[in-house]
C-alpha cells in the first residue's frame, strides 16, 4: 500500500517529536507499506523566519521570502531522514524541486501547476520512505523556489497523493480529527467520523486551520482519500474527508468556524451613482486583495454606505488602494477588532429556520451582528472580536452539536 503521510509543525516541533514520527513511519514500513512523508517546519520556525525578515524590511521582497521560508521544511525533512536511516530504514529526503513540484510564480502564495513524479517513483524503488519538504515548489518560469501559502504542507501532501494515486493521504496534527468546532475553544466539541469535502472546504476557508483550504479543494478535485488524525495518539482513528454520497447521516449543521483575521472597512456617504462599486472593487482586485463580505445601503439622502471585509494581512495594501476613493466619500474607517463566525452544513440546503436560530443565539448573549452573508451551506456573521469565543460556544449549543 502506498501512503502519503503529512506531519505538521507540532508533530515535528522538537527532536523527540521527530523521533516519534520516525516510529509511526516504522510501523507502516514493518507492515510492508511504501511511504511518502511530507513534513512542515518545526513549530514556530516559519514565524521566526518571517520575524527575521521584518527586521530588515516592512515589505520584504517576496521571492526572497520564499527562499527564506522554504528552508524550515528542508531542515525537518533531512532530520527525519537521518533518524530513519539510523534505524536501518532506507529513507531519502527531497526538496519540492526534487519531488518535481512546479508552480506559477506568485511568490508566497504559489499555485501548483504540475507534478513530475519520475524522480519520486524511481526513488521509491530504492528507498522505502521518501521525505518531501512541504509547502514549496519551483516556478516553471523562473526556476526559483516558491511557497504555497501558510499551511501549505497540507497541499503538498494532497497533491502528491493525487499525482502518485496513493491509497490514502493521512494528515497528522495535534488533534485527533475534525471536530464540530475548534476543541481549544469549545471543549464540548465532538469529533466527526466523516465530513464531506464541501463542508470541510467551507470550514477551512472560514477559519478552521486544521486543514489548509486549498488542500481540501485539491482533495475533492482528485478524489483523494483524506484523513485527519493525531501524531500524539496515532492509535486513534481520525476523520475521513470524503464525497457527500459516502455520508449517510447529514446533520443540518456540521460545524462552527471562527476567523479572527478580518477587518471591516466602512465607507460612509458615498455618492449614489452607477460605477462606484465597480471602480472600488476592481481596484482592490487588481491588487490581489481578497474582498469577502459586501453590504451596501442607500439612505434617504441619496448617499450610500458601503461595508466590506478583507483579511487582516491585506490591511496596509487596502488603505493604499482606498486613498484614491477618499474624494468620493465623507469618511472611511477600518475596524480590525472584528471576527467572523460561521455555521456550516450541507443539510441547510433543505431546512428552514437555520439562520434565525443563529441570530437568536447571539441576541441572547447581547452580541451585535454587523454583517451577515449566506450561501447554500453556510451562514457567516461579522461580530466584535471580544465576543468570538462566546459566540462560537453559543452557536455550538444552539445547534446541539455536543449531542
Ligand atoms: P499543523 O501544525 O499540524 O498543520 P494546525 O495548527 O495548522 O496544525 O491545525 C491544527 C489546529 O486546528 C488544532 O490544534 C485546532 O486548534 C485547530 N482547529 C480549528 N478548527 C478545528 C476543528 N474544527 N477541528 C479540529 N481542529 C481545529
Ligand atoms: N511551515 C508553513 C507554515 O507554518 C507551512 C506548513 O506548516 O504547512 O505555514
Ligand atoms: Mg496546518
Short mmCIF file of C-alpha atoms and ligand atoms in Angstrom, two decimals:
data_model
loop_
_atom_site.label_atom_id
_atom_site.label_comp_id
_atom_site.label_asym_id
_atom_site.label_seq_id
_atom_site.Cartn_x
_atom_site.Cartn_y
_atom_site.Cartn_z
CA UNK A 1 0.00 0.00 0.00
CA UNK A 2 1.28 3.49 -0.82
CA UNK A 3 0.57 6.00 1.90
CA UNK A 4 1.24 9.72 1.84
CA UNK A 5 1.62 10.95 5.43
CA UNK A 6 1.92 14.60 6.40
CA UNK A 7 3.34 15.75 9.73
CA UNK A 8 2.54 19.31 10.82
CA UNK A 9 4.62 21.76 12.85
CA UNK A 10 3.82 20.50 16.35
CA UNK A 11 4.23 16.89 15.19
CA UNK A 12 7.88 17.68 14.35
CA UNK A 13 8.21 20.52 16.90
CA UNK A 14 11.15 19.02 18.84
CA UNK A 15 13.83 16.41 18.19
CA UNK A 16 11.85 13.99 20.38
CA UNK A 17 8.73 14.65 18.29
CA UNK A 18 10.73 13.82 15.15
CA UNK A 19 11.76 10.53 16.82
CA UNK A 20 8.07 9.87 17.44
CA UNK A 21 7.29 10.47 13.74
CA UNK A 22 10.07 8.04 12.78
CA UNK A 23 8.37 5.41 15.00
CA UNK A 24 4.99 6.00 13.32
CA UNK A 25 6.63 5.52 9.91
CA UNK A 26 8.49 2.41 11.10
CA UNK A 27 5.20 0.68 11.97
CA UNK A 28 3.96 1.16 8.41
CA UNK A 29 7.26 0.01 6.90
CA UNK A 30 7.24 -3.11 9.10
CA UNK A 31 3.76 -3.84 7.73
CA UNK A 32 5.12 -3.66 4.18
CA UNK A 33 3.84 -0.22 3.08
CA UNK A 34 5.68 2.32 0.95
CA UNK A 35 5.68 5.81 2.44
CA UNK A 36 5.91 9.33 1.09
CA UNK A 37 6.10 11.59 4.14
CA UNK A 38 5.58 15.34 3.80
CA UNK A 39 6.89 17.46 6.66
CA UNK A 40 6.30 21.00 7.90
CA UNK A 41 8.89 23.20 9.53
CA UNK A 42 9.30 22.71 13.28
CA UNK A 43 6.53 24.67 15.02
CA UNK A 44 7.23 28.40 15.33
CA UNK A 45 10.03 28.21 12.75
CA UNK A 46 8.16 29.84 9.84
CA UNK A 47 7.01 32.70 12.09
CA UNK A 48 10.54 33.15 13.41
CA UNK A 49 11.92 33.43 9.86
CA UNK A 50 9.20 35.97 8.98
CA UNK A 51 10.20 38.00 12.03
CA UNK A 52 13.85 37.93 10.95
CA UNK A 53 12.82 39.32 7.56
CA UNK A 54 10.74 42.07 9.16
CA UNK A 55 13.85 43.30 10.98
CA UNK A 56 15.21 44.40 7.60
CA UNK A 57 12.04 45.48 5.80
CA UNK A 58 8.33 46.02 6.41
CA UNK A 59 7.67 44.87 2.85
CA UNK A 60 10.27 42.14 2.12
CA UNK A 61 10.88 41.11 -1.49
CA UNK A 62 8.50 38.17 -1.93
CA UNK A 63 10.84 35.89 -3.87
CA UNK A 64 13.47 36.24 -1.16
CA UNK A 65 10.86 35.47 1.47
CA UNK A 66 10.19 32.19 -0.33
CA UNK A 67 13.89 31.33 -0.37
CA UNK A 68 13.95 32.02 3.36
CA UNK A 69 10.69 30.29 4.39
CA UNK A 70 11.25 27.14 2.34
CA UNK A 71 14.37 26.42 4.41
CA UNK A 72 12.32 25.47 7.50
CA UNK A 73 10.74 22.43 5.85
CA UNK A 74 14.08 21.31 4.38
CA UNK A 75 15.62 21.15 7.85
CA UNK A 76 12.88 18.82 9.11
CA UNK A 77 12.95 16.57 6.05
CA UNK A 78 16.68 16.00 6.39
CA UNK A 79 16.50 15.40 10.16
CA UNK A 80 13.71 12.84 9.77
CA UNK A 81 15.65 11.06 7.04
CA UNK A 82 18.78 10.93 9.22
CA UNK A 83 16.68 9.47 12.06
CA UNK A 84 15.12 6.79 9.82
CA UNK A 85 18.42 5.78 8.21
CA UNK A 86 19.87 5.38 11.68
CA UNK A 87 17.02 2.93 12.36
CA UNK A 88 18.16 0.99 9.25
CA UNK A 89 15.15 2.20 7.25
CA UNK A 90 16.07 3.30 3.73
CA UNK A 91 14.88 6.89 3.50
CA UNK A 92 15.66 9.81 1.17
CA UNK A 93 14.74 13.47 1.71
CA UNK A 94 13.73 15.76 -1.16
CA UNK A 95 13.06 19.45 -1.64
CA UNK A 96 9.93 20.45 -3.56
CA UNK A 97 12.09 20.84 -6.65
CA UNK A 98 13.46 17.28 -6.37
CA UNK A 99 9.93 16.00 -5.82
CA UNK A 100 9.02 17.51 -9.21
CA UNK A 101 6.57 20.17 -7.99
CA UNK A 102 6.28 23.14 -10.37
CA UNK A 103 4.13 26.17 -9.64
CA UNK A 104 3.24 29.56 -11.06
CA UNK A 105 5.42 32.48 -9.92
CA UNK A 106 3.02 34.02 -7.42
CA UNK A 107 5.65 34.07 -4.65
CA UNK A 108 4.41 33.30 -1.08
CA UNK A 109 1.06 32.07 -2.47
CA UNK A 110 2.03 29.96 -5.48
CA UNK A 111 -0.34 27.50 -7.16
CA UNK A 112 0.85 24.01 -8.09
CA UNK A 113 0.69 23.63 -11.87
CA UNK A 114 2.31 20.28 -12.44
CA UNK A 115 3.95 17.38 -10.62
CA UNK A 116 6.53 15.30 -12.47
CA UNK A 117 6.59 12.08 -10.44
CA UNK A 118 9.51 10.47 -12.32
CA UNK A 119 12.12 11.14 -9.67
CA UNK A 120 9.79 10.22 -6.81
CA UNK A 121 8.77 6.92 -8.41
CA UNK A 122 12.37 6.00 -9.27
CA UNK A 123 13.49 6.79 -5.75
CA UNK A 124 10.67 4.72 -4.25
CA UNK A 125 12.24 1.71 -5.99
CA UNK A 126 15.42 2.13 -3.96
CA UNK A 127 14.10 3.67 -0.74
CA UNK A 128 11.13 2.65 1.37
CA UNK A 129 10.47 6.18 2.53
CA UNK A 130 10.70 9.48 0.65
CA UNK A 131 10.50 12.55 2.84
CA UNK A 132 9.39 15.65 0.98
CA UNK A 133 9.88 19.15 2.37
CA UNK A 134 6.32 20.54 2.34
CA UNK A 135 4.99 23.99 1.40
CA UNK A 136 7.25 24.53 -1.62
CA UNK A 137 7.84 24.06 -5.32
CA UNK A 138 9.67 25.86 -8.10
CA UNK A 139 8.33 28.42 -10.51
CA UNK A 140 8.04 26.97 -14.02
CA UNK A 141 9.05 30.36 -15.47
CA UNK A 142 11.95 31.39 -13.25
CA UNK A 143 13.02 28.08 -11.61
CA UNK A 144 13.08 29.98 -8.30
CA UNK A 145 11.76 28.33 -5.17
CA UNK A 146 8.15 29.28 -4.34
CA UNK A 147 5.94 28.63 -1.30
CA UNK A 148 2.29 27.58 -1.29
CA UNK A 149 0.72 29.86 1.35
CA UNK A 150 0.51 29.31 5.11
CA UNK A 151 -0.41 25.75 5.98
CA UNK A 152 0.81 24.77 2.50
CA UNK A 153 2.36 21.43 3.53
CA UNK A 154 -1.20 20.05 3.60
CA UNK A 155 -1.43 20.97 -0.08
CA UNK A 156 1.92 19.33 -0.88
CA UNK A 157 0.68 16.09 0.70
CA UNK A 158 -2.68 16.04 -1.08
CA UNK A 159 -1.14 16.97 -4.44
CA UNK A 160 1.46 14.20 -4.15
CA UNK A 161 -1.17 11.68 -3.07
CA UNK A 162 -3.18 12.61 -6.16
CA UNK A 163 -0.22 12.54 -8.55
CA UNK A 164 1.01 9.16 -7.22
CA UNK A 165 -2.52 7.69 -6.94
CA UNK A 166 -1.70 6.84 -3.32
CA UNK A 167 -4.16 4.67 -1.43
CA UNK A 168 -4.55 7.24 1.32
CA UNK A 169 -3.35 10.67 2.45
CA UNK A 170 -3.12 10.99 6.24
CA UNK A 171 -2.63 14.45 7.74
CA UNK A 172 -1.08 14.08 11.21
CA UNK A 173 -1.57 17.04 13.53
CA UNK A 174 -2.09 17.80 17.24
CA UNK A 175 -5.82 16.97 17.37
CA UNK A 176 -7.22 13.53 16.55
CA UNK A 177 -9.56 14.62 13.77
CA UNK A 178 -12.07 17.21 12.62
CA UNK A 179 -14.36 18.42 15.39
CA UNK A 180 -17.69 20.26 15.30
CA UNK A 181 -15.65 23.33 16.18
CA UNK A 182 -12.11 24.12 17.37
CA UNK A 183 -11.83 21.92 20.50
CA UNK A 184 -9.48 24.51 22.02
CA UNK A 185 -12.38 26.99 22.09
CA UNK A 186 -15.24 24.60 22.91
CA UNK A 187 -14.13 21.58 24.95
CA UNK A 188 -17.58 20.06 24.37
CA UNK A 189 -16.88 19.88 20.60
CA UNK A 190 -17.49 16.41 19.14
CA UNK A 191 -15.22 14.56 16.77
CA UNK A 192 -16.75 13.71 13.39
CA UNK A 193 -16.15 10.26 11.87
CA UNK A 194 -16.69 11.62 8.38
CA UNK A 195 -17.20 15.01 6.79
CA UNK A 196 -17.88 15.90 3.15
CA UNK A 197 -15.27 17.69 1.04
CA UNK A 198 -17.65 20.64 0.60
CA UNK A 199 -18.28 21.12 4.30
CA UNK A 200 -14.59 20.74 5.12
CA UNK A 201 -13.73 23.25 2.38
CA UNK A 202 -16.16 25.77 3.88
CA UNK A 203 -14.86 25.21 7.43
CA UNK A 204 -11.24 25.56 6.26
CA UNK A 205 -11.97 28.64 4.16
CA UNK A 206 -13.87 30.20 7.05
CA UNK A 207 -11.01 29.88 9.52
CA UNK A 208 -10.66 26.26 10.75
CA UNK A 209 -6.93 25.94 10.15
CA UNK A 210 -6.85 22.19 10.86
CA UNK A 211 -6.61 21.75 7.06
CA UNK A 212 -5.48 24.32 4.52
CA UNK A 213 -8.49 25.18 2.33
CA UNK A 214 -6.62 24.73 -0.95
CA UNK A 215 -5.63 21.21 0.09
CA UNK A 216 -9.28 20.28 0.59
CA UNK A 217 -10.19 21.76 -2.77
CA UNK A 218 -7.47 19.66 -4.41
CA UNK A 219 -8.51 16.51 -2.50
CA UNK A 220 -12.04 16.93 -3.82
CA UNK A 221 -10.84 17.50 -7.36
CA UNK A 222 -8.50 14.50 -7.36
CA UNK A 223 -10.80 12.35 -5.22
CA UNK A 224 -8.06 11.74 -2.60
CA UNK A 225 -8.93 9.64 0.47
CA UNK A 226 -8.05 12.26 3.06
CA UNK A 227 -7.77 11.52 6.78
CA UNK A 228 -7.10 13.96 9.60
CA UNK A 229 -5.54 12.37 12.72
CA UNK A 230 -3.08 12.93 15.56
CA UNK A 231 0.63 12.08 15.75
CA UNK A 232 0.28 12.27 19.55
CA UNK A 233 -2.32 9.46 19.59
CA UNK A 234 -1.74 7.65 16.28
CA UNK A 235 -3.68 4.62 17.50
CA UNK A 236 -6.92 6.65 17.46
CA UNK A 237 -8.79 6.66 14.15
CA UNK A 238 -9.20 10.12 12.71
CA UNK A 239 -11.80 11.78 10.50
CA UNK A 240 -12.34 10.79 6.87
CA UNK A 241 -12.95 13.67 4.45
CA UNK A 242 -14.95 12.19 1.61
CA UNK A 243 -17.71 12.60 -1.01
CA UNK A 244 -21.10 13.69 0.24
CA UNK A 245 -22.74 10.49 -1.03
CA UNK A 246 -20.50 8.40 1.26
CA UNK A 247 -22.06 10.05 4.31
CA UNK A 248 -25.31 8.52 5.48
CA UNK A 249 -26.29 11.00 8.16
CA UNK A 250 -26.48 14.59 7.01
CA UNK A 251 -26.87 16.86 10.01
CA UNK A 252 -28.33 20.29 9.25
CA UNK A 253 -25.30 21.94 10.82
CA UNK A 254 -21.95 20.11 10.93
CA UNK A 255 -19.65 22.70 12.41
CA UNK A 256 -18.80 26.22 13.51
CA UNK A 257 -15.73 28.10 12.28
CA UNK A 258 -14.03 31.22 13.57
CA UNK A 259 -11.79 33.59 11.64
CA UNK A 260 -10.09 36.32 13.67
CA UNK A 261 -8.10 37.71 10.77
CA UNK A 262 -10.78 40.02 9.49
CA UNK A 263 -11.00 43.79 9.04
CA UNK A 264 -14.27 45.62 8.38
CA UNK A 265 -13.92 48.58 6.07
CA UNK A 266 -16.75 51.13 6.26
CA UNK A 267 -17.26 53.85 3.62
CA UNK A 268 -19.85 56.45 4.56
CA UNK A 269 -21.67 59.00 2.42
CA UNK A 270 -20.59 57.62 -0.92
CA UNK A 271 -22.24 59.27 -3.94
CA UNK A 272 -25.10 57.03 -5.14
CA UNK A 273 -24.32 56.66 -8.82
CA UNK A 274 -23.53 53.83 -11.21
CA UNK A 275 -19.91 52.69 -11.43
CA UNK A 276 -18.70 53.48 -7.89
CA UNK A 277 -18.76 49.91 -6.57
CA UNK A 278 -17.26 48.71 -9.81
CA UNK A 279 -14.26 51.03 -9.61
CA UNK A 280 -13.59 50.34 -5.92
CA UNK A 281 -13.74 46.57 -6.16
CA UNK A 282 -11.87 46.46 -9.45
CA UNK A 283 -9.03 48.45 -7.90
CA UNK A 284 -8.92 46.09 -4.90
CA UNK A 285 -9.00 43.00 -7.13
CA UNK A 286 -6.19 44.41 -9.27
CA UNK A 287 -4.09 44.50 -6.12
CA UNK A 288 -4.96 40.84 -5.32
CA UNK A 289 -6.97 41.90 -2.26
CA UNK A 290 -9.49 39.27 -1.31
CA UNK A 291 -12.74 41.10 -0.51
CA UNK A 292 -15.16 38.83 1.28
CA UNK A 293 -18.49 40.17 2.55
CA UNK A 294 -20.02 43.30 0.99
CA UNK A 295 -23.06 45.24 2.20
CA UNK A 296 -24.40 48.39 0.58
CA UNK A 297 -27.26 50.51 1.90
CA UNK A 298 -28.74 53.65 0.38
CA UNK A 299 -30.12 56.25 2.79
CA UNK A 300 -32.96 58.76 2.29
CA UNK A 301 -30.41 61.45 1.46
CA UNK A 302 -29.40 59.53 -1.67
CA UNK A 303 -25.99 58.72 -0.14
CA UNK A 304 -24.65 55.20 0.08
CA UNK A 305 -22.88 53.40 2.91
CA UNK A 306 -20.62 50.56 1.88
CA UNK A 307 -19.26 47.95 4.31
CA UNK A 308 -16.90 45.17 3.29
CA UNK A 309 -14.38 42.81 4.87
CA UNK A 310 -10.78 41.94 3.98
CA UNK A 311 -8.14 39.67 5.57
CA UNK A 312 -6.02 41.43 8.21
CA UNK A 313 -2.90 40.72 6.14
CA UNK A 314 -4.26 42.96 3.36
CA UNK A 315 -4.98 45.98 5.59
CA UNK A 316 -1.99 48.13 4.57
CA UNK A 317 -2.42 47.47 0.85
CA UNK A 318 -6.17 48.14 1.11
CA UNK A 319 -5.54 51.51 2.77
CA UNK A 320 -3.23 52.42 -0.09
CA UNK A 321 -5.84 51.48 -2.72
CA UNK A 322 -8.63 53.32 -0.87
CA UNK A 323 -6.70 56.61 -0.87
CA UNK A 324 -7.88 57.08 -4.46
CA UNK A 325 -11.53 56.96 -3.33
CA UNK A 326 -11.22 59.37 -0.39
CA UNK A 327 -12.64 62.18 -2.55
CA UNK A 328 -15.81 60.17 -3.33
CA UNK A 329 -16.77 59.63 0.30
CA UNK A 330 -17.32 61.50 3.59
CA UNK A 331 -15.38 59.04 5.67
CA UNK A 332 -13.62 55.66 5.52
CA UNK A 333 -12.93 53.68 8.68
CA UNK A 334 -11.05 50.43 9.32
CA UNK A 335 -12.06 48.18 12.22
CA UNK A 336 -9.71 45.29 12.89
CA UNK A 337 -11.27 44.27 16.19
CA UNK A 338 -13.93 42.21 14.45
CA UNK A 339 -14.10 38.50 13.65
CA UNK A 340 -16.21 36.21 11.53
CA UNK A 341 -18.17 33.29 12.97
CA UNK A 342 -19.73 30.85 10.53
CA UNK A 343 -22.11 27.92 10.63
CA UNK A 344 -21.57 25.20 8.03
CA UNK A 345 -23.73 22.26 6.99
CA UNK A 346 -24.85 20.58 3.76
CA UNK A 347 -28.20 19.81 5.39
CA UNK A 348 -29.00 23.55 5.42
CA UNK A 349 -29.96 23.30 1.75
CA UNK A 350 -33.20 21.58 2.66
CA UNK A 351 -34.04 23.19 6.01
CA UNK A 352 -35.63 26.47 7.02
CA UNK A 353 -35.10 28.40 10.23
CA UNK A 354 -31.36 27.65 10.42
CA UNK A 355 -30.32 31.30 10.20
CA UNK A 356 -32.89 32.62 12.65
CA UNK A 357 -31.64 30.15 15.26
CA UNK A 358 -28.14 31.63 14.96
CA UNK A 359 -29.37 35.21 15.26
CA UNK A 360 -31.47 34.30 18.30
CA UNK A 361 -28.49 32.58 19.98
CA UNK A 362 -26.29 35.65 19.52
CA UNK A 363 -29.08 38.03 20.57
CA UNK A 364 -29.45 36.13 23.86
CA UNK A 365 -25.82 36.97 24.61
CA UNK A 366 -26.34 40.56 23.51
CA UNK A 367 -23.91 40.16 20.64
CA UNK A 368 -24.49 42.62 17.83
CA UNK A 369 -24.16 41.28 14.27
CA UNK A 370 -22.59 43.80 11.94
CA UNK A 371 -22.66 41.96 8.60
CA UNK A 372 -24.39 38.73 7.55
CA UNK A 373 -23.79 36.65 4.45
CA UNK A 374 -25.28 33.32 3.47
CA UNK A 375 -24.78 30.64 0.84
CA UNK A 376 -26.38 27.25 0.30
CA UNK A 377 -24.31 25.57 3.00
CA UNK A 378 -23.07 28.37 5.29
CA UNK A 379 -24.05 31.45 7.24
CA UNK A 380 -21.32 33.92 8.23
CA UNK A 381 -21.59 36.81 10.66
CA UNK A 382 -19.20 39.64 11.48
CA UNK A 383 -19.20 40.49 15.19
CA UNK A 384 -16.90 42.23 17.67
CA UNK A 385 -13.79 40.15 18.29
CA UNK A 386 -14.15 40.26 22.08
CA UNK A 387 -17.24 38.04 21.72
CA UNK A 388 -15.55 35.50 19.42
CA UNK A 389 -15.30 32.55 21.80
CA UNK A 390 -18.65 33.24 23.46
CA UNK A 391 -20.34 33.29 20.04
CA UNK A 392 -18.72 30.01 18.99
CA UNK A 393 -19.89 28.31 22.18
CA UNK A 394 -23.41 29.76 22.00
CA UNK A 395 -23.84 28.66 18.39
CA UNK A 396 -22.41 25.22 19.18
CA UNK A 397 -25.05 24.96 21.92
CA UNK A 398 -27.89 26.32 19.82
CA UNK A 399 -27.49 23.59 17.20
CA UNK A 400 -26.91 20.88 19.85
CA UNK A 401 -23.56 19.99 18.32
CA UNK A 402 -22.36 18.44 21.57
CA UNK A 403 -25.14 15.85 21.42
P1 LIG B 1 -0.38 21.60 11.96
O1 LIG B 1 0.74 22.41 12.55
O2 LIG B 1 -0.28 20.15 12.28
O3 LIG B 1 -0.59 21.86 10.49
P2 LIG B 1 -2.52 23.41 12.67
O4 LIG B 1 -2.18 24.22 13.87
O5 LIG B 1 -2.38 24.04 11.33
O6 LIG B 1 -1.70 22.05 12.72
O7 LIG B 1 -4.03 22.86 12.81
C1 LIG B 1 -4.43 22.15 13.96
C2 LIG B 1 -5.28 23.03 14.85
O8 LIG B 1 -6.51 23.36 14.19
C3 LIG B 1 -5.76 22.38 16.12
O9 LIG B 1 -4.80 22.47 17.15
C4 LIG B 1 -7.06 23.12 16.45
O10 LIG B 1 -6.88 24.08 17.48
C5 LIG B 1 -7.39 23.86 15.18
N1 LIG B 1 -8.79 23.66 14.73
C6 LIG B 1 -9.60 24.66 14.29
N2 LIG B 1 -10.80 24.19 13.98
C7 LIG B 1 -10.78 22.85 14.19
C8 LIG B 1 -11.76 21.82 14.04
N3 LIG B 1 -13.00 22.06 13.57
N4 LIG B 1 -11.39 20.55 14.34
C9 LIG B 1 -10.15 20.28 14.79
N5 LIG B 1 -9.18 21.24 14.96
C10 LIG B 1 -9.49 22.51 14.68
N1 LIG B 2 5.53 25.97 7.73
C1 LIG B 2 4.45 26.55 6.96
C2 LIG B 2 3.53 27.35 7.86
O1 LIG B 2 3.78 27.48 9.05
C3 LIG B 2 3.70 25.53 6.15
C4 LIG B 2 3.03 24.44 6.95
O2 LIG B 2 3.32 24.22 8.11
O3 LIG B 2 2.18 23.76 6.37
O4 LIG B 2 2.56 27.91 7.40
MG1 LIG B 3 -1.57 23.43 9.44
#
